[in-house]
XYZ file of C-alpha atoms in Angstrom:
98
model
C -25.296 -9.588 -21.572
C -23.319 -7.988 -18.759
C -19.861 -6.611 -19.235
C -16.973 -6.365 -16.811
C -16.268 -3.121 -14.992
C -12.773 -1.846 -14.258
C -12.078 0.690 -11.562
C -8.747 2.461 -11.421
C -8.073 4.693 -8.431
C -5.057 6.889 -7.825
C -4.517 7.751 -4.176
C -1.890 10.170 -2.894
C -1.170 10.282 0.819
C -1.561 13.527 2.659
C 1.666 14.708 4.372
C 2.733 12.250 7.048
C -0.013 9.762 6.123
C 1.770 7.415 3.666
C 2.015 4.534 6.149
C -1.636 4.925 7.204
C -2.724 4.930 3.567
C -0.643 1.866 2.764
C -2.074 0.024 5.771
C -5.647 0.938 4.827
C -5.215 -0.161 1.217
C -3.318 -3.311 2.158
C -6.177 -4.271 4.483
C -8.603 -4.085 1.549
C -6.798 -6.627 -0.623
C -7.818 -10.010 0.792
C -11.455 -9.222 1.637
C -11.940 -7.575 -1.763
C -10.351 -10.477 -3.642
C -12.644 -12.860 -1.742
C -15.831 -11.161 -2.920
C -18.006 -12.992 -5.444
C -17.678 -11.215 -8.767
C -14.229 -9.776 -8.063
C -11.821 -10.691 -10.853
C -8.872 -8.510 -9.821
C -7.846 -6.309 -6.944
C -4.227 -5.213 -7.199
C -2.334 -2.487 -5.370
C 0.581 -0.706 -7.036
C 3.022 1.888 -5.692
C 4.585 4.711 -7.657
C 8.377 4.435 -7.941
C 8.713 8.205 -8.221
C 6.407 9.041 -5.304
C 6.228 6.369 -2.582
C 3.106 7.918 -1.036
C 1.115 7.470 -4.258
C -0.756 4.228 -4.906
C -2.849 2.847 -7.741
C -5.687 0.393 -7.216
C -6.514 -1.796 -10.216
C -9.903 -3.449 -9.736
C -11.953 -5.621 -12.084
C -15.471 -6.907 -11.454
C -17.778 -9.241 -13.374
C -20.576 -6.674 -13.551
C -22.314 -3.734 -11.884
C -23.863 -5.993 -9.232
C -20.377 -7.075 -8.109
C -19.302 -3.417 -7.872
C -22.407 -2.591 -5.825
C -21.713 -5.523 -3.479
C -18.120 -4.369 -3.036
C -19.227 -0.822 -2.222
C -21.712 -2.159 0.351
C -19.119 -4.346 2.089
C -17.916 -3.556 5.628
C -14.292 -3.160 4.502
C -15.272 -0.652 1.797
C -17.383 1.288 4.295
C -14.360 1.458 6.614
C -12.283 2.704 3.678
C -14.866 5.419 2.920
C -14.927 6.575 6.529
C -11.138 6.984 6.578
C -9.814 7.778 3.117
C -10.495 11.521 2.892
C -8.526 12.165 6.079
C -5.390 10.444 4.807
C -5.362 10.810 1.005
C -6.440 12.667 -2.063
C -7.985 10.349 -4.623
C -9.217 10.118 -8.161
C -11.204 7.101 -9.323
C -12.288 6.103 -12.802
C -14.998 3.543 -13.581
C -14.388 2.054 -17.005
C -16.180 -0.129 -19.533
C -14.295 -2.292 -22.029
C -13.626 -0.677 -25.395
C -11.051 -3.052 -26.931
C -9.840 -5.612 -24.417
C -7.985 -8.824 -25.216
């Protein structure tokens, strides 16, 4: 039996890069949500720090995560993200989920 995989990423824009980061992340939403195996792809902003964003992703299984990471839009993200943001990402397995 496969289990869902959640990815939570916190991204903080480098100085002067908040708009570029928002545009990059916003451009990921629709193609990511359209992927087979994607159950959730939501972008949140921090009220206290407008240049900080949280991505909340949920996939059916590891194959769906691998397909997402191989996608053209994710490859574009990888090529750009380190120049415009600091990031921390966590890949999570369900422990007690309703």
